[in-house]
mmCIF file with all atom_site columns, C-alpha atoms in Angstrom:
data_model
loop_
_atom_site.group_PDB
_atom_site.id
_atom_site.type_symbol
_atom_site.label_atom_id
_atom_site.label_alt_id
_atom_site.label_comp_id
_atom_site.label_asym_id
_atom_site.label_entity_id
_atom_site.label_seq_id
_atom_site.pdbx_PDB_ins_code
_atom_site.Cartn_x
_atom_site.Cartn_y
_atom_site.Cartn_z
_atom_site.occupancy
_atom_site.B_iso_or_equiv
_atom_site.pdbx_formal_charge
_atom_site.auth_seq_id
_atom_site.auth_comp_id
_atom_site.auth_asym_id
_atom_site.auth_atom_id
_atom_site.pdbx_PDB_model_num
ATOM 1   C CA . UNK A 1 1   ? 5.604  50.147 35.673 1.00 58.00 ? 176 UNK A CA 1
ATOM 2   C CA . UNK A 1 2   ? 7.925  52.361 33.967 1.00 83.00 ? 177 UNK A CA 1
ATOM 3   C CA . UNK A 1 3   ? 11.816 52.075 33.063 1.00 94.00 ? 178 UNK A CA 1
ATOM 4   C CA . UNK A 1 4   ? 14.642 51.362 35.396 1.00 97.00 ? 179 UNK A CA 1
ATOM 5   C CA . UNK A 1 5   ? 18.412 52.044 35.492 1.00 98.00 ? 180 UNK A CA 1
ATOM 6   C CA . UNK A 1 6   ? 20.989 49.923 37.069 1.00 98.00 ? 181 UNK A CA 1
ATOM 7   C CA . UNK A 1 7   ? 24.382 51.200 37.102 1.00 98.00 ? 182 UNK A CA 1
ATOM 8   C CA . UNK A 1 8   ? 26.964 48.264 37.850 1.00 97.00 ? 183 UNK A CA 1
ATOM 9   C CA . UNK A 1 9   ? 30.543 48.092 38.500 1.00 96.00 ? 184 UNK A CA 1
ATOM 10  C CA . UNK A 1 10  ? 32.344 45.202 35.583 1.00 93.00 ? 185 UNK A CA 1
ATOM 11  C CA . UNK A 1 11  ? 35.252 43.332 36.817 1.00 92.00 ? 186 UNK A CA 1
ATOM 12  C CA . UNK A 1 12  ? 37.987 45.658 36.221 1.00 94.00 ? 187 UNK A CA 1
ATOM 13  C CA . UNK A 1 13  ? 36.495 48.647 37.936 1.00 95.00 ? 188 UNK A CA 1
ATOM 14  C CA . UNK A 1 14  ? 34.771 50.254 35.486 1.00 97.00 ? 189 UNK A CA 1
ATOM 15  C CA . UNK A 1 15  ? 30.955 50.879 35.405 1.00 98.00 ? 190 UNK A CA 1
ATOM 16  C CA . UNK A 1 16  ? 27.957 50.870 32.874 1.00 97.00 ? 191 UNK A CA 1
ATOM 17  C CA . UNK A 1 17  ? 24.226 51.123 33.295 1.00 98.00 ? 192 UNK A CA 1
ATOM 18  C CA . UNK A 1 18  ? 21.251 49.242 31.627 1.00 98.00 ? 193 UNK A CA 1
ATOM 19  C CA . UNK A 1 19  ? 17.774 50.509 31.168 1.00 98.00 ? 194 UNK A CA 1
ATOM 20  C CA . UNK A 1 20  ? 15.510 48.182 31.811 1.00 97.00 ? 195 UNK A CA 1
ATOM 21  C CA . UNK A 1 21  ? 11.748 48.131 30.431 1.00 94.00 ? 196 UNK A CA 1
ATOM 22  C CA . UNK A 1 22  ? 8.875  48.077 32.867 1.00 89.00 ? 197 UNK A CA 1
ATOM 23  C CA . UNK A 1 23  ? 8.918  44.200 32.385 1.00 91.00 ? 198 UNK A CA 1
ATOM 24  C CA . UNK A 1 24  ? 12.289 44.188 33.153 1.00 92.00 ? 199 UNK A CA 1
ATOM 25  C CA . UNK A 1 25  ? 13.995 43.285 29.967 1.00 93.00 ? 200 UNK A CA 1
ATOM 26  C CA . UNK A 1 26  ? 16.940 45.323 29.052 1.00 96.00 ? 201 UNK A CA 1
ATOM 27  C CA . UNK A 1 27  ? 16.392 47.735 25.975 1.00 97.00 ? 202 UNK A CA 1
ATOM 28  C CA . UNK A 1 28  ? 19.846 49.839 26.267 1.00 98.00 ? 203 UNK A CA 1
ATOM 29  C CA . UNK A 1 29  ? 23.326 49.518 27.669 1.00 98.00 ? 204 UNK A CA 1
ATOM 30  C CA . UNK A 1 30  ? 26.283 51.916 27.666 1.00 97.00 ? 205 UNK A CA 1
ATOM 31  C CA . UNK A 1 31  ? 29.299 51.850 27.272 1.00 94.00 ? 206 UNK A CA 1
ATOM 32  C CA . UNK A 1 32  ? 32.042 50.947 29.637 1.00 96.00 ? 207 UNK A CA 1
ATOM 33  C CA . UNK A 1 33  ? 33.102 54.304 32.145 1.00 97.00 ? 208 UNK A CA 1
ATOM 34  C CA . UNK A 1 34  ? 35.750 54.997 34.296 1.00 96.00 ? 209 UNK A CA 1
ATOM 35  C CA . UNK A 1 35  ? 34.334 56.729 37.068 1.00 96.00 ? 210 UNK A CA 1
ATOM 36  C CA . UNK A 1 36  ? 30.223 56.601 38.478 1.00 96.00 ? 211 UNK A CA 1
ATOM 37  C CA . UNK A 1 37  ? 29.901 59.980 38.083 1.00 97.00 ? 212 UNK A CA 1
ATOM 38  C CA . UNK A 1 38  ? 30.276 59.539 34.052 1.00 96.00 ? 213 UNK A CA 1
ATOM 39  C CA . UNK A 1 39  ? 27.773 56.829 33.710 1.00 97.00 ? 214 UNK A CA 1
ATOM 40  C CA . UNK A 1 40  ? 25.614 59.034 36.067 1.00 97.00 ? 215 UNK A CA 1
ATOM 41  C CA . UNK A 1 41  ? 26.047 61.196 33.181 1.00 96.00 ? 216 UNK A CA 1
ATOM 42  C CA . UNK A 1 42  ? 25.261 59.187 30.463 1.00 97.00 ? 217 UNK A CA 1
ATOM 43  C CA . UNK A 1 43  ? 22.143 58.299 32.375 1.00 97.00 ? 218 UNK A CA 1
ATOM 44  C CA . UNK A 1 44  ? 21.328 61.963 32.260 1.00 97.00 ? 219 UNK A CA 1
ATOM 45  C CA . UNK A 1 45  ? 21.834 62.073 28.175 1.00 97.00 ? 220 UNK A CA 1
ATOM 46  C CA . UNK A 1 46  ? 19.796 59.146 27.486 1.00 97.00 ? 221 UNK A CA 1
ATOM 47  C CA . UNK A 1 47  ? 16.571 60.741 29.587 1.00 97.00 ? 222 UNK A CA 1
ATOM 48  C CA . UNK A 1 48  ? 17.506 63.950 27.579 1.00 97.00 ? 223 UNK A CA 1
ATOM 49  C CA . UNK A 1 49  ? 17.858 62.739 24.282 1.00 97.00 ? 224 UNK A CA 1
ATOM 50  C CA . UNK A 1 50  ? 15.444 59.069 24.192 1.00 97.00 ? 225 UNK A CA 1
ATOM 51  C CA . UNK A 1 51  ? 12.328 60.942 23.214 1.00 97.00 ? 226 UNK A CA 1
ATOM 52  C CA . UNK A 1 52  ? 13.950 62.303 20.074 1.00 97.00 ? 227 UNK A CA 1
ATOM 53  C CA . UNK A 1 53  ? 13.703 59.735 16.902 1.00 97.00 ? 228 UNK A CA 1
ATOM 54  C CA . UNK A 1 54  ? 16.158 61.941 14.971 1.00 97.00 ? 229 UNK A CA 1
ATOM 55  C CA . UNK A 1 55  ? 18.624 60.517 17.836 1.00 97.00 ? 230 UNK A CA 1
ATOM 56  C CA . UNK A 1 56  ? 18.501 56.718 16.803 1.00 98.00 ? 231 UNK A CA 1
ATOM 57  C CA . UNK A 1 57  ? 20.659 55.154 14.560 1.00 98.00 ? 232 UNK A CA 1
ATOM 58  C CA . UNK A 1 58  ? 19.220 51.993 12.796 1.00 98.00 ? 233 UNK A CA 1
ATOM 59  C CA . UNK A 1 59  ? 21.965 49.683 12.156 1.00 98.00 ? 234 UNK A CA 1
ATOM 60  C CA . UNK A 1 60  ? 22.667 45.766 11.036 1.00 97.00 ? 235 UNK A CA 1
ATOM 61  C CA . UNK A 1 61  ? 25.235 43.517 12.815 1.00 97.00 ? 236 UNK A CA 1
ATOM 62  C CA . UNK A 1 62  ? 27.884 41.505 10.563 1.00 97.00 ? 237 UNK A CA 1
ATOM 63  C CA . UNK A 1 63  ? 25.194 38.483 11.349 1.00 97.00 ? 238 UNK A CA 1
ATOM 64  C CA . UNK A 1 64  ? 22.457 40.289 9.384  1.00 97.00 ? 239 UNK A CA 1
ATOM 65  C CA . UNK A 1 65  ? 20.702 40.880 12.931 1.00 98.00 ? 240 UNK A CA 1
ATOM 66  C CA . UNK A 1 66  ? 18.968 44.785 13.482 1.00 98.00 ? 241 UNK A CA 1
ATOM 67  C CA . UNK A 1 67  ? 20.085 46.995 16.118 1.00 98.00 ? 242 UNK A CA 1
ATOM 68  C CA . UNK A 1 68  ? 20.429 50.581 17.204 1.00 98.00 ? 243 UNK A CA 1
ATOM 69  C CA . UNK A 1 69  ? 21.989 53.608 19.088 1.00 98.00 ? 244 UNK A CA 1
ATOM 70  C CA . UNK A 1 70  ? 21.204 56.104 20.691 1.00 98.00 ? 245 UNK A CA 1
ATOM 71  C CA . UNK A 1 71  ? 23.582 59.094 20.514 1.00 97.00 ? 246 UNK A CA 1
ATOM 72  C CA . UNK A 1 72  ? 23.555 62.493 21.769 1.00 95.00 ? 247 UNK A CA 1
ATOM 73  C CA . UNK A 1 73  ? 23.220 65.877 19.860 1.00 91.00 ? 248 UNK A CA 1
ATOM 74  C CA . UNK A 1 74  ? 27.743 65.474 19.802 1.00 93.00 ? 249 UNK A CA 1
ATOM 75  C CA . UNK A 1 75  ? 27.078 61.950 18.221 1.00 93.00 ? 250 UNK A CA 1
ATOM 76  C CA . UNK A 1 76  ? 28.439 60.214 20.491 1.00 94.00 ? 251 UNK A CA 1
ATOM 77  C CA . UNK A 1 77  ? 26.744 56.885 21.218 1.00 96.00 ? 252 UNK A CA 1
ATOM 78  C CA . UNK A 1 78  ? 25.265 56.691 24.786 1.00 96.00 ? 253 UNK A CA 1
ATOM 79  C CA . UNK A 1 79  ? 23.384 53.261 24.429 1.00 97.00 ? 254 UNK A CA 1
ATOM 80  C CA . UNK A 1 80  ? 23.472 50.093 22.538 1.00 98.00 ? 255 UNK A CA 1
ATOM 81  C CA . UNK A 1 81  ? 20.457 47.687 22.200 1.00 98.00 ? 256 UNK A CA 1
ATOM 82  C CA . UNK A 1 82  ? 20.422 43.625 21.555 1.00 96.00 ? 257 UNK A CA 1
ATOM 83  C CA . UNK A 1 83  ? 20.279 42.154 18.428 1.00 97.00 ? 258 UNK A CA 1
ATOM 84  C CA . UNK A 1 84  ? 16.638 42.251 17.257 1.00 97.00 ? 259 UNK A CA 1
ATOM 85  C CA . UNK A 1 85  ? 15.382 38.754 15.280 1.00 97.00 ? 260 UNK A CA 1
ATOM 86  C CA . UNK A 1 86  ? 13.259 41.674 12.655 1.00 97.00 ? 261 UNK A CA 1
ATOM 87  C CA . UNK A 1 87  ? 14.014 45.240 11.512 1.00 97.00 ? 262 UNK A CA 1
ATOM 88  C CA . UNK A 1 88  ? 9.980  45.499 13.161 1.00 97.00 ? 263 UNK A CA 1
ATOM 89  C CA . UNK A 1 89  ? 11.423 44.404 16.902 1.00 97.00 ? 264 UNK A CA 1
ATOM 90  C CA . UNK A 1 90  ? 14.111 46.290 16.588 1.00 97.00 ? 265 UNK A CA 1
ATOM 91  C CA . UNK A 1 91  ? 11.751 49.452 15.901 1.00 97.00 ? 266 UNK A CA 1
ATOM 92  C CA . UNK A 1 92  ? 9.482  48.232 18.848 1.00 96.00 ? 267 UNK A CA 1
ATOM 93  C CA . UNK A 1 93  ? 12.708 48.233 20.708 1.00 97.00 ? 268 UNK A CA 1
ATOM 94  C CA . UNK A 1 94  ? 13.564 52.340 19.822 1.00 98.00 ? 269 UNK A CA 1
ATOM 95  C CA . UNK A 1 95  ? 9.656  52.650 20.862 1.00 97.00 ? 270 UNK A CA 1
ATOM 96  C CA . UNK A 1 96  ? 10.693 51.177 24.261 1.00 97.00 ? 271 UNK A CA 1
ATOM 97  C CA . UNK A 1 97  ? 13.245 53.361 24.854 1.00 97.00 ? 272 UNK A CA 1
ATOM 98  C CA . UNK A 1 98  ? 11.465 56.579 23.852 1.00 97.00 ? 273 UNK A CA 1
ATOM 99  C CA . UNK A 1 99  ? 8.851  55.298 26.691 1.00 96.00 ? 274 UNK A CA 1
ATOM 100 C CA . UNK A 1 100 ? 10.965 54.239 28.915 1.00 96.00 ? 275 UNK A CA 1
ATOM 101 C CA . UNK A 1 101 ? 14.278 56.503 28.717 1.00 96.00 ? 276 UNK A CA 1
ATOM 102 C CA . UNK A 1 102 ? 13.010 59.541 30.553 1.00 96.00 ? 277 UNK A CA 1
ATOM 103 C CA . UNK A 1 103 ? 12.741 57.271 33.654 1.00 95.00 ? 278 UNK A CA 1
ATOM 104 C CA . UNK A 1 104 ? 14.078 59.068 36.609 1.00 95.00 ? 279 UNK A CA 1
ATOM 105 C CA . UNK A 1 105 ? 14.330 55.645 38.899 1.00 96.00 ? 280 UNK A CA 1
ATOM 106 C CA . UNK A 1 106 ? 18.015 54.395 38.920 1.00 96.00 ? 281 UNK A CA 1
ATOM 107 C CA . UNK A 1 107 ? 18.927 51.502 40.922 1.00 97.00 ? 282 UNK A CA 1
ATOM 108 C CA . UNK A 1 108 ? 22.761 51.816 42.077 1.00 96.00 ? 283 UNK A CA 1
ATOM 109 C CA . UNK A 1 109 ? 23.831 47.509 42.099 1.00 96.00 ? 284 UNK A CA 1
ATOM 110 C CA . UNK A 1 110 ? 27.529 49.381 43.343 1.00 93.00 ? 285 UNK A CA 1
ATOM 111 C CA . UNK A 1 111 ? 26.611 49.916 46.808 1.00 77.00 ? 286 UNK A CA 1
#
């Protein structure tokens, strides 16, 4: 099974999207949006630019823990993943998304 979106409403009216692997474990989340139609949009950007490594930003949290982004060709980060326990999970984890991220099924958990 491949990748799945959910886009989700938070609390205070503002929405975000996972992607989920095909095991159902989420790889990426966004950032908070104001309106649908922008996380929609962000959606878009991470099937456009996931396949790219040059896109990924390997980072480490203030707890020594791996992570990444993925950002667009502006920079601007679309997606966030978990901490990683290893710098090697957290490259499985960019792997995952480069599979997974030009997934065209998106679940809408608004309606």
């Amino acid at each position: 099974m491949s990748g799945i979106y959910e886009i989700s409403q938070a609390k205070d009216g503002q929405y975000r999207f996972v992607l989920k692997a095909g095991n159902g474990e989420v790889i990426l989340t966004s950032e908070l949006y104001k309106a649908k139609a922008s996380a929609q949009n962000g959606i878009e950007s991470v099937q456009k630019n996931s396949p790219d490594e040059s896109k990924y930003e390997r980072l480490t949290a203030k707890n020594g823990k791996p992570y990444f982004n993925l950002k667009a060709a502006n920079h601007q980060i679309i997606g966030t993943s978990q901490l990683y326990a290893s710098e090697q999970s957290r490259d499985h984890g960019i792997e995952s998304v480069k599979t997974n991220g030009p997934s065209t099924h998106i679940k809408d958990l608004t309606v």
